[in-house]
Amino acid sequence: MTILYSCIARGGTLLVENSASSEHKFSSVCQSMLQNIPYKDSKMVYTSDQYMFPVIVQDGITYLCATTPDFSKQKSHAFLSEIIRRITSSSLGQRVQHAREQELDRDFSIVLSQEMDHYSHMKESSSSITNLQNQVDEVKGIMIQNIDKVLSRGDKLEDLMQKTEDLEASAQSFQKTAKRVSHKYKWLNRKTGIIMAAVIIIVIAVLVVVILKIVQVI
């Protein structure tokens, strides 16, 4: 029962994100989702077998999180509502309308992390959750859809997660290969330098011997 990931975006532009663990690869999944989430004000929950993706869109800004399937929808939307409050009550409320990709990471990623942890461990009996549960009209207004309907280009959630893991594995393998090649070429360069130095010394020695013989003859 945990909030695993959260982000804020304007259309397809990801402004800030935070992941509770490096094991969960949600960034590419959410980038795919953002292309198809309606820009009009709304509350939704996209579901899959493994995760839930609660979403609130307000004033053209998308607030999204990923949770375990057993996590309370009320708590997840309470979390998103708190994030909206923190954004709109600060100078970031204006910046989100024109900020560039990942521009708010430095200013707000830590806030996402703190609130994710807070709401993940919040008890259902807390006053903020109780108040939210009493707002029946809001809960009824949340549209629930399967996540596969909102992913771009017909992608599947499992495929995107696997692609991300494969890309990371390939990147790590490439780095290791690059290091080995780099070490190999460094040794070859040293070896070539030693050989060239030896050749130069031999040539100089031969020239010296020849010159000395010429001098003796004279």
PDB file of C-alpha atoms in Angstrom:
ATOM      1  CA  MET A   1       0.000   0.000   0.000  1.00  0.00           C
ATOM      2  CA  THR A   2       2.374   2.649  -1.269  1.00  0.00           C
ATOM      3  CA  ILE A   3       2.663   5.626  -3.602  1.00  0.00           C
ATOM      4  CA  LEU A   4       5.496   4.519  -5.867  1.00  0.00           C
ATOM      5  CA  TYR A   5       5.842   7.480  -8.239  1.00  0.00           C
ATOM      6  CA  SER A   6       4.417  10.932  -8.876  1.00  0.00           C
ATOM      7  CA  CYS A   7       4.811  13.653 -11.464  1.00  0.00           C
ATOM      8  CA  ILE A   8       3.448  16.964 -12.689  1.00  0.00           C
ATOM      9  CA  ALA A   9       3.145  17.704 -16.397  1.00  0.00           C
ATOM     10  CA  ARG A  10       1.788  20.253 -18.820  1.00  0.00           C
ATOM     11  CA  GLY A  11       0.449  18.281 -21.749  1.00  0.00           C
ATOM     12  CA  GLY A  12       3.272  16.003 -22.824  1.00  0.00           C
ATOM     13  CA  THR A  13       5.923  18.100 -21.052  1.00  0.00           C
ATOM     14  CA  LEU A  14       7.090  16.464 -17.823  1.00  0.00           C
ATOM     15  CA  LEU A  15       7.872  19.278 -15.369  1.00  0.00           C
ATOM     16  CA  VAL A  16       8.882  17.335 -12.249  1.00  0.00           C
ATOM     17  CA  GLU A  17       8.847  13.725 -11.089  1.00  0.00           C
ATOM     18  CA  ASN A  18       9.897  11.572  -8.172  1.00  0.00           C
ATOM     19  CA  SER A  19      10.154   7.816  -7.724  1.00  0.00           C
ATOM     20  CA  ALA A  20      10.130   6.084  -4.348  1.00  0.00           C
ATOM     21  CA  SER A  21      12.551   3.460  -5.633  1.00  0.00           C
ATOM     22  CA  SER A  22      14.893   2.994  -8.576  1.00  0.00           C
ATOM     23  CA  GLU A  23      13.382  -0.464  -9.016  1.00  0.00           C
ATOM     24  CA  HIS A  24      10.178   1.019 -10.427  1.00  0.00           C
ATOM     25  CA  LYS A  25      10.507   2.376 -13.979  1.00  0.00           C
ATOM     26  CA  PHE A  26       7.469   4.622 -14.356  1.00  0.00           C
ATOM     27  CA  SER A  27       8.911   7.595 -16.233  1.00  0.00           C
ATOM     28  CA  SER A  28       8.525   6.113 -19.732  1.00  0.00           C
ATOM     29  CA  VAL A  29       5.079   4.737 -18.871  1.00  0.00           C
ATOM     30  CA  CYS A  30       3.846   8.131 -17.710  1.00  0.00           C
ATOM     31  CA  GLN A  31       5.384   9.897 -20.720  1.00  0.00           C
ATOM     32  CA  SER A  32       3.313   7.584 -22.902  1.00  0.00           C
ATOM     33  CA  MET A  33       0.173   8.218 -20.835  1.00  0.00           C
ATOM     34  CA  LEU A  34       0.529  12.006 -20.851  1.00  0.00           C
ATOM     35  CA  GLN A  35       0.108  12.162 -24.623  1.00  0.00           C
ATOM     36  CA  ASN A  36      -3.474  10.884 -24.336  1.00  0.00           C
ATOM     37  CA  ILE A  37      -4.784  12.239 -21.037  1.00  0.00           C
ATOM     38  CA  PRO A  38      -7.458  14.920 -21.748  1.00  0.00           C
ATOM     39  CA  TYR A  39      -6.401  18.458 -20.851  1.00  0.00           C
ATOM     40  CA  LYS A  40      -9.798  19.465 -19.447  1.00  0.00           C
ATOM     41  CA  ASP A  41     -10.317  19.517 -15.668  1.00  0.00           C
ATOM     42  CA  SER A  42     -11.080  15.986 -14.515  1.00  0.00           C
ATOM     43  CA  LYS A  43     -10.300  13.211 -12.041  1.00  0.00           C
ATOM     44  CA  MET A  44      -9.452   9.726 -13.264  1.00  0.00           C
ATOM     45  CA  VAL A  45      -7.921   6.451 -12.170  1.00  0.00           C
ATOM     46  CA  TYR A  46      -6.170   4.296 -14.768  1.00  0.00           C
ATOM     47  CA  THR A  47      -5.776   0.704 -13.660  1.00  0.00           C
ATOM     48  CA  SER A  48      -3.710  -2.360 -14.509  1.00  0.00           C
ATOM     49  CA  ASP A  49      -3.117  -5.684 -12.804  1.00  0.00           C
ATOM     50  CA  GLN A  50       0.026  -4.389 -11.103  1.00  0.00           C
ATOM     51  CA  TYR A  51      -0.560  -0.676 -10.497  1.00  0.00           C
ATOM     52  CA  MET A  52      -3.082   2.147 -10.236  1.00  0.00           C
ATOM     53  CA  PHE A  53      -2.511   5.571 -11.811  1.00  0.00           C
ATOM     54  CA  PRO A  54      -4.725   8.232 -10.181  1.00  0.00           C
ATOM     55  CA  VAL A  55      -4.812  11.497 -12.134  1.00  0.00           C
ATOM     56  CA  ILE A  56      -6.134  14.999 -11.530  1.00  0.00           C
ATOM     57  CA  VAL A  57      -6.091  17.558 -14.340  1.00  0.00           C
ATOM     58  CA  GLN A  58      -6.562  21.165 -13.238  1.00  0.00           C
ATOM     59  CA  ASP A  59      -6.052  24.325 -15.299  1.00  0.00           C
ATOM     60  CA  GLY A  60      -4.268  22.355 -18.011  1.00  0.00           C
ATOM     61  CA  ILE A  61      -1.760  20.809 -15.593  1.00  0.00           C
ATOM     62  CA  THR A  62      -1.720  17.041 -15.030  1.00  0.00           C
ATOM     63  CA  TYR A  63      -0.977  15.676 -11.562  1.00  0.00           C
ATOM     64  CA  LEU A  64      -0.339  11.934 -11.669  1.00  0.00           C
ATOM     65  CA  CYS A  65       0.871   9.215  -9.325  1.00  0.00           C
ATOM     66  CA  ALA A  66       1.420   5.460  -9.458  1.00  0.00           C
ATOM     67  CA  THR A  67       0.406   3.263  -6.538  1.00  0.00           C
ATOM     68  CA  THR A  68       0.097  -0.380  -5.634  1.00  0.00           C
ATOM     69  CA  PRO A  69      -3.354  -1.771  -6.594  1.00  0.00           C
ATOM     70  CA  ASP A  70      -4.428  -2.083  -2.950  1.00  0.00           C
ATOM     71  CA  PHE A  71      -3.768   1.597  -2.220  1.00  0.00           C
ATOM     72  CA  SER A  72      -6.840   3.683  -1.342  1.00  0.00           C
ATOM     73  CA  LYS A  73      -8.173   5.823  -4.207  1.00  0.00           C
ATOM     74  CA  GLN A  74      -9.253   8.400  -1.629  1.00  0.00           C
ATOM     75  CA  LYS A  75      -5.740   8.621  -0.207  1.00  0.00           C
ATOM     76  CA  SER A  76      -4.161   8.878  -3.645  1.00  0.00           C
ATOM     77  CA  HIS A  77      -6.459  11.727  -4.661  1.00  0.00           C
ATOM     78  CA  ALA A  78      -5.921  13.383  -1.276  1.00  0.00           C
ATOM     79  CA  PHE A  79      -2.196  13.222  -2.045  1.00  0.00           C
ATOM     80  CA  LEU A  80      -2.690  14.773  -5.491  1.00  0.00           C
ATOM     81  CA  SER A  81      -4.957  17.467  -4.024  1.00  0.00           C
ATOM     82  CA  GLU A  82      -2.249  18.358  -1.508  1.00  0.00           C
ATOM     83  CA  ILE A  83       0.317  18.574  -4.309  1.00  0.00           C
ATOM     84  CA  ILE A  84      -2.007  20.901  -6.220  1.00  0.00           C
ATOM     85  CA  ARG A  85      -2.416  23.043  -3.097  1.00  0.00           C
ATOM     86  CA  ARG A  86       1.355  23.215  -2.590  1.00  0.00           C
ATOM     87  CA  ILE A  87       1.874  24.225  -6.226  1.00  0.00           C
ATOM     88  CA  THR A  88      -0.924  26.778  -6.568  1.00  0.00           C
ATOM     89  CA  SER A  89      -0.195  28.457  -3.222  1.00  0.00           C
ATOM     90  CA  SER A  90       3.392  29.230  -4.228  1.00  0.00           C
ATOM     91  CA  SER A  91       5.207  30.970  -7.075  1.00  0.00           C
ATOM     92  CA  LEU A  92       5.343  27.611  -8.852  1.00  0.00           C
ATOM     93  CA  GLY A  93       1.666  28.076  -9.677  1.00  0.00           C
ATOM     94  CA  GLN A  94       2.712  30.532 -12.386  1.00  0.00           C
ATOM     95  CA  ARG A  95       5.862  28.697 -13.444  1.00  0.00           C
ATOM     96  CA  VAL A  96       4.055  25.448 -14.272  1.00  0.00           C
ATOM     97  CA  GLN A  97       2.298  27.247 -17.120  1.00  0.00           C
ATOM     98  CA  HIS A  98       5.527  27.901 -19.046  1.00  0.00           C
ATOM     99  CA  ALA A  99       8.291  25.797 -17.425  1.00  0.00           C
ATOM    100  CA  ARG A 100      10.494  23.602 -19.608  1.00  0.00           C
ATOM    101  CA  GLU A 101      11.020  19.833 -19.385  1.00  0.00           C
ATOM    102  CA  GLN A 102      12.103  18.782 -15.842  1.00  0.00           C
ATOM    103  CA  GLU A 103      12.603  22.454 -14.897  1.00  0.00           C
ATOM    104  CA  LEU A 104      10.892  22.059 -11.517  1.00  0.00           C
ATOM    105  CA  ASP A 105      12.855  18.991 -10.392  1.00  0.00           C
ATOM    106  CA  ARG A 106      15.248  20.989  -8.227  1.00  0.00           C
ATOM    107  CA  ASP A 107      12.478  23.007  -6.557  1.00  0.00           C
ATOM    108  CA  PHE A 108       9.708  20.458  -6.107  1.00  0.00           C
ATOM    109  CA  SER A 109      10.969  16.877  -6.426  1.00  0.00           C
ATOM    110  CA  ILE A 110      11.786  16.786  -2.707  1.00  0.00           C
ATOM    111  CA  VAL A 111       8.236  17.936  -1.906  1.00  0.00           C
ATOM    112  CA  LEU A 112       6.815  15.081  -3.971  1.00  0.00           C
ATOM    113  CA  SER A 113       9.080  12.667  -2.103  1.00  0.00           C
ATOM    114  CA  GLN A 114       8.024  13.955   1.311  1.00  0.00           C
ATOM    115  CA  GLU A 115       4.302  13.906   0.521  1.00  0.00           C
ATOM    116  CA  MET A 116       4.522  10.460  -1.098  1.00  0.00           C
ATOM    117  CA  ASP A 117       6.045   9.108   2.094  1.00  0.00           C
ATOM    118  CA  HIS A 118       3.530  10.968   4.274  1.00  0.00           C
ATOM    119  CA  TYR A 119       0.428   9.726   2.450  1.00  0.00           C
ATOM    120  CA  SER A 120       1.827   6.217   2.030  1.00  0.00           C
ATOM    121  CA  HIS A 121       1.991   5.878   5.817  1.00  0.00           C
ATOM    122  CA  MET A 122      -1.115   7.910   6.644  1.00  0.00           C
ATOM    123  CA  LYS A 123      -3.872   5.999   8.422  1.00  0.00           C
ATOM    124  CA  GLU A 124      -7.332   5.931   6.869  1.00  0.00           C
ATOM    125  CA  SER A 125      -8.772   7.406  10.067  1.00  0.00           C
ATOM    126  CA  SER A 126      -6.857  10.675   9.717  1.00  0.00           C
ATOM    127  CA  SER A 127      -9.017  13.788   9.452  1.00  0.00           C
ATOM    128  CA  SER A 128      -7.963  14.731   5.931  1.00  0.00           C
ATOM    129  CA  ILE A 129      -8.900  11.306   4.569  1.00  0.00           C
ATOM    130  CA  THR A 130     -12.176  11.246   6.503  1.00  0.00           C
ATOM    131  CA  ASN A 131     -13.122  14.620   5.062  1.00  0.00           C
ATOM    132  CA  LEU A 132     -12.304  13.430   1.579  1.00  0.00           C
ATOM    133  CA  GLN A 133     -14.378  10.283   1.995  1.00  0.00           C
ATOM    134  CA  ASN A 134     -17.334  12.432   3.018  1.00  0.00           C
ATOM    135  CA  GLN A 135     -17.208  14.207  -0.322  1.00  0.00           C
ATOM    136  CA  VAL A 136     -19.185  11.497  -2.081  1.00  0.00           C
ATOM    137  CA  ASP A 137     -19.884  13.579  -5.142  1.00  0.00           C
ATOM    138  CA  GLU A 138     -16.159  13.946  -5.813  1.00  0.00           C
ATOM    139  CA  VAL A 139     -15.486  10.239  -5.448  1.00  0.00           C
ATOM    140  CA  LYS A 140     -18.330   9.397  -7.805  1.00  0.00           C
ATOM    141  CA  GLY A 141     -16.908  11.828 -10.327  1.00  0.00           C
ATOM    142  CA  ILE A 142     -13.672   9.878 -10.668  1.00  0.00           C
ATOM    143  CA  MET A 143     -13.569   8.028 -13.969  1.00  0.00           C
ATOM    144  CA  ILE A 144     -11.856   4.632 -13.896  1.00  0.00           C
ATOM    145  CA  GLN A 145     -10.280   3.229 -17.074  1.00  0.00           C
ATOM    146  CA  ASN A 146      -7.832   0.521 -18.006  1.00  0.00           C
ATOM    147  CA  ILE A 147      -4.373   2.002 -18.506  1.00  0.00           C
ATOM    148  CA  ASP A 148      -3.897   0.310 -21.887  1.00  0.00           C
ATOM    149  CA  LYS A 149      -6.495   2.713 -23.330  1.00  0.00           C
ATOM    150  CA  VAL A 150      -4.388   5.777 -22.576  1.00  0.00           C
ATOM    151  CA  LEU A 151      -0.897   4.543 -23.439  1.00  0.00           C
ATOM    152  CA  SER A 152       0.443   5.907 -26.731  1.00  0.00           C
ATOM    153  CA  ARG A 153       0.825   3.865 -29.918  1.00  0.00           C
ATOM    154  CA  GLY A 154      -0.931   0.838 -28.481  1.00  0.00           C
ATOM    155  CA  ASP A 155       1.869   0.186 -25.990  1.00  0.00           C
ATOM    156  CA  LYS A 156       1.256  -2.199 -23.112  1.00  0.00           C
ATOM    157  CA  LEU A 157       2.272  -1.327 -19.549  1.00  0.00           C
ATOM    158  CA  GLU A 158       4.290  -4.520 -19.121  1.00  0.00           C
ATOM    159  CA  ASP A 159       6.044  -3.947 -22.465  1.00  0.00           C
ATOM    160  CA  LEU A 160       7.037  -0.391 -21.536  1.00  0.00           C
ATOM    161  CA  MET A 161       8.381  -1.481 -18.159  1.00  0.00           C
ATOM    162  CA  GLN A 162      10.352  -4.285 -19.815  1.00  0.00           C
ATOM    163  CA  LYS A 163      11.697  -1.951 -22.516  1.00  0.00           C
ATOM    164  CA  THR A 164      12.938   0.434 -19.839  1.00  0.00           C
ATOM    165  CA  GLU A 165      14.698  -2.378 -17.985  1.00  0.00           C
ATOM    166  CA  ASP A 166      16.210  -3.671 -21.250  1.00  0.00           C
ATOM    167  CA  LEU A 167      17.479  -0.195 -22.162  1.00  0.00           C
ATOM    168  CA  GLU A 168      19.088   0.214 -18.749  1.00  0.00           C
ATOM    169  CA  ALA A 169      20.721  -3.217 -19.029  1.00  0.00           C
ATOM    170  CA  SER A 170      21.996  -2.339 -22.517  1.00  0.00           C
ATOM    171  CA  ALA A 171      23.355   0.984 -21.264  1.00  0.00           C
ATOM    172  CA  GLN A 172      25.205  -0.727 -18.418  1.00  0.00           C
ATOM    173  CA  SER A 173      26.616  -3.340 -20.807  1.00  0.00           C
ATOM    174  CA  PHE A 174      27.722  -0.583 -23.205  1.00  0.00           C
ATOM    175  CA  GLN A 175      29.467   1.284 -20.384  1.00  0.00           C
ATOM    176  CA  LYS A 176      31.365  -1.849 -19.345  1.00  0.00           C
ATOM    177  CA  THR A 177      32.372  -2.563 -22.958  1.00  0.00           C
ATOM    178  CA  ALA A 178      33.430   1.055 -23.458  1.00  0.00           C
ATOM    179  CA  LYS A 179      35.625   0.889 -20.356  1.00  0.00           C
ATOM    180  CA  ARG A 180      37.287  -2.319 -21.554  1.00  0.00           C
ATOM    181  CA  VAL A 181      37.905  -0.839 -25.007  1.00  0.00           C
ATOM    182  CA  SER A 182      39.226   2.358 -23.442  1.00  0.00           C
ATOM    183  CA  HIS A 183      41.692   0.415 -21.271  1.00  0.00           C
ATOM    184  CA  LYS A 184      42.752  -1.659 -24.280  1.00  0.00           C
ATOM    185  CA  TYR A 185      43.459   1.407 -26.417  1.00  0.00           C
ATOM    186  CA  LYS A 186      45.304   3.115 -23.577  1.00  0.00           C
ATOM    187  CA  TRP A 187      47.620   0.098 -23.341  1.00  0.00           C
ATOM    188  CA  LEU A 188      48.031   0.012 -27.126  1.00  0.00           C
ATOM    189  CA  ASN A 189      48.897   3.710 -27.117  1.00  0.00           C
ATOM    190  CA  ARG A 190      51.489   3.150 -24.394  1.00  0.00           C
ATOM    191  CA  LYS A 191      52.896   0.159 -26.259  1.00  0.00           C
ATOM    192  CA  THR A 192      53.069   2.146 -29.506  1.00  0.00           C
ATOM    193  CA  GLY A 193      54.798   5.004 -27.697  1.00  0.00           C
ATOM    194  CA  ILE A 194      57.391   2.644 -26.206  1.00  0.00           C
ATOM    195  CA  ILE A 195      58.089   1.069 -29.612  1.00  0.00           C
ATOM    196  CA  MET A 196      58.421   4.482 -31.295  1.00  0.00           C
ATOM    197  CA  ALA A 197      60.777   5.677 -28.553  1.00  0.00           C
ATOM    198  CA  ALA A 198      62.886   2.526 -28.948  1.00  0.00           C
ATOM    199  CA  VAL A 199      63.033   2.993 -32.741  1.00  0.00           C
ATOM    200  CA  ILE A 200      64.098   6.627 -32.339  1.00  0.00           C
ATOM    201  CA  ILE A 201      66.814   5.632 -29.850  1.00  0.00           C
ATOM    202  CA  ILE A 202      68.085   2.919 -32.220  1.00  0.00           C
ATOM    203  CA  VAL A 203      68.124   5.339 -35.174  1.00  0.00           C
ATOM    204  CA  ILE A 204      69.997   7.928 -33.123  1.00  0.00           C
ATOM    205  CA  ALA A 205      72.469   5.273 -31.947  1.00  0.00           C
ATOM    206  CA  VAL A 206      73.086   4.137 -35.537  1.00  0.00           C
ATOM    207  CA  LEU A 207      73.595   7.726 -36.678  1.00  0.00           C
ATOM    208  CA  VAL A 208      76.049   8.332 -33.837  1.00  0.00           C
ATOM    209  CA  VAL A 209      78.032   5.205 -34.748  1.00  0.00           C
ATOM    210  CA  VAL A 210      78.108   6.202 -38.429  1.00  0.00           C
ATOM    211  CA  ILE A 211      79.204   9.740 -37.598  1.00  0.00           C
ATOM    212  CA  LEU A 212      81.967   8.473 -35.287  1.00  0.00           C
ATOM    213  CA  LYS A 213      83.287   6.137 -38.012  1.00  0.00           C
ATOM    214  CA  ILE A 214      83.303   8.998 -40.519  1.00  0.00           C
ATOM    215  CA  VAL A 215      85.191  11.184 -38.056  1.00  0.00           C
ATOM    216  CA  GLN A 216      87.771   8.422 -37.456  1.00  0.00           C
ATOM    217  CA  VAL A 217      88.315   8.002 -41.190  1.00  0.00           C
ATOM    218  CA  ILE A 218      88.882  11.715 -41.612  1.00  0.00           C
TER     219      ILE A 218
END
